[in-house]
């Protein structure tokens, strides 16, 4: 997928028929992660499934759904 970041922690990864859903946290930017996923040649669509929030460690908490091409 071409994700280049060492500050992403994936807590949950669910494989679905059309792609996958993942949730986790990032100490930098969840939006940058989403942008990297969208740019992947194997991804048709990627979107946040809920608003990005901050946790007690000031990390961005995200939930993303990815659809394969």
PDB file of C-alpha atoms in Angstrom, residues 16-61:
ATOM      1  CA  UNK A  16     -14.193  -7.282   4.230  1.00  0.00           C
ATOM      2  CA  UNK A  17     -15.247  -8.450   0.734  1.00  0.00           C
ATOM      3  CA  UNK A  18     -14.453  -5.124  -0.894  1.00  0.00           C
ATOM      4  CA  UNK A  19     -11.323  -4.186   1.079  1.00  0.00           C
ATOM      5  CA  UNK A  20     -10.658  -3.582   4.758  1.00  0.00           C
ATOM      6  CA  UNK A  21     -11.432  -1.405   7.770  1.00  0.00           C
ATOM      7  CA  UNK A  22      -8.773  -0.337  10.220  1.00  0.00           C
ATOM      8  CA  UNK A  23      -8.686   1.707  13.376  1.00  0.00           C
ATOM      9  CA  UNK A  24      -5.777   2.971  15.389  1.00  0.00           C
ATOM     10  CA  UNK A  25      -3.822   6.054  16.357  1.00  0.00           C
ATOM     11  CA  UNK A  26      -1.075   8.266  14.984  1.00  0.00           C
ATOM     12  CA  UNK A  27       1.253  10.623  16.811  1.00  0.00           C
ATOM     13  CA  UNK A  28       1.451  12.812  13.702  1.00  0.00           C
ATOM     14  CA  UNK A  29      -1.439  12.936  11.214  1.00  0.00           C
ATOM     15  CA  UNK A  30      -4.249  10.511  10.437  1.00  0.00           C
ATOM     16  CA  UNK A  31      -5.053  12.658   7.396  1.00  0.00           C
ATOM     17  CA  UNK A  32      -1.595  11.973   5.939  1.00  0.00           C
ATOM     18  CA  UNK A  33      -2.230   8.247   6.366  1.00  0.00           C
ATOM     19  CA  UNK A  34      -5.542   8.578   4.528  1.00  0.00           C
ATOM     20  CA  UNK A  35      -3.835  10.530   1.730  1.00  0.00           C
ATOM     21  CA  UNK A  36      -1.200   7.793   1.338  1.00  0.00           C
ATOM     22  CA  UNK A  37      -3.915   5.140   1.123  1.00  0.00           C
ATOM     23  CA  UNK A  38      -5.851   7.123  -1.501  1.00  0.00           C
ATOM     24  CA  UNK A  39      -2.701   7.437  -3.643  1.00  0.00           C
ATOM     25  CA  UNK A  40      -2.088   3.672  -3.650  1.00  0.00           C
ATOM     26  CA  UNK A  41      -2.699   2.198  -7.124  1.00  0.00           C
ATOM     27  CA  UNK A  42      -4.619  -0.749  -5.648  1.00  0.00           C
ATOM     28  CA  UNK A  43      -7.101   1.453  -3.727  1.00  0.00           C
ATOM     29  CA  UNK A  44     -10.338   2.652  -5.319  1.00  0.00           C
ATOM     30  CA  UNK A  45     -11.585   4.612  -2.304  1.00  0.00           C
ATOM     31  CA  UNK A  46     -10.475   5.369   1.239  1.00  0.00           C
ATOM     32  CA  UNK A  47     -12.392   7.404   3.809  1.00  0.00           C
ATOM     33  CA  UNK A  48     -12.702   8.080   7.506  1.00  0.00           C
ATOM     34  CA  UNK A  49     -15.683   6.223   8.956  1.00  0.00           C
ATOM     35  CA  UNK A  50     -15.923   8.553  11.967  1.00  0.00           C
ATOM     36  CA  UNK A  51     -14.405  11.903  12.946  1.00  0.00           C
ATOM     37  CA  UNK A  52     -10.730  11.885  13.947  1.00  0.00           C
ATOM     38  CA  UNK A  53     -10.327  12.574  17.670  1.00  0.00           C
ATOM     39  CA  UNK A  54      -7.428  13.002  20.104  1.00  0.00           C
ATOM     40  CA  UNK A  55      -6.638  10.572  22.905  1.00  0.00           C
ATOM     41  CA  UNK A  56      -5.010  11.260  26.282  1.00  0.00           C
ATOM     42  CA  UNK A  57      -1.534  10.973  24.691  1.00  0.00           C
ATOM     43  CA  UNK A  58      -2.455  13.698  22.155  1.00  0.00           C
ATOM     44  CA  UNK A  59      -2.466  11.129  19.339  1.00  0.00           C
ATOM     45  CA  UNK A  60      -5.022  11.233  16.548  1.00  0.00           C
ATOM     46  CA  UNK A  61      -7.457   8.318  16.801  1.00  0.00           C
TER      47      UNK A  61
END
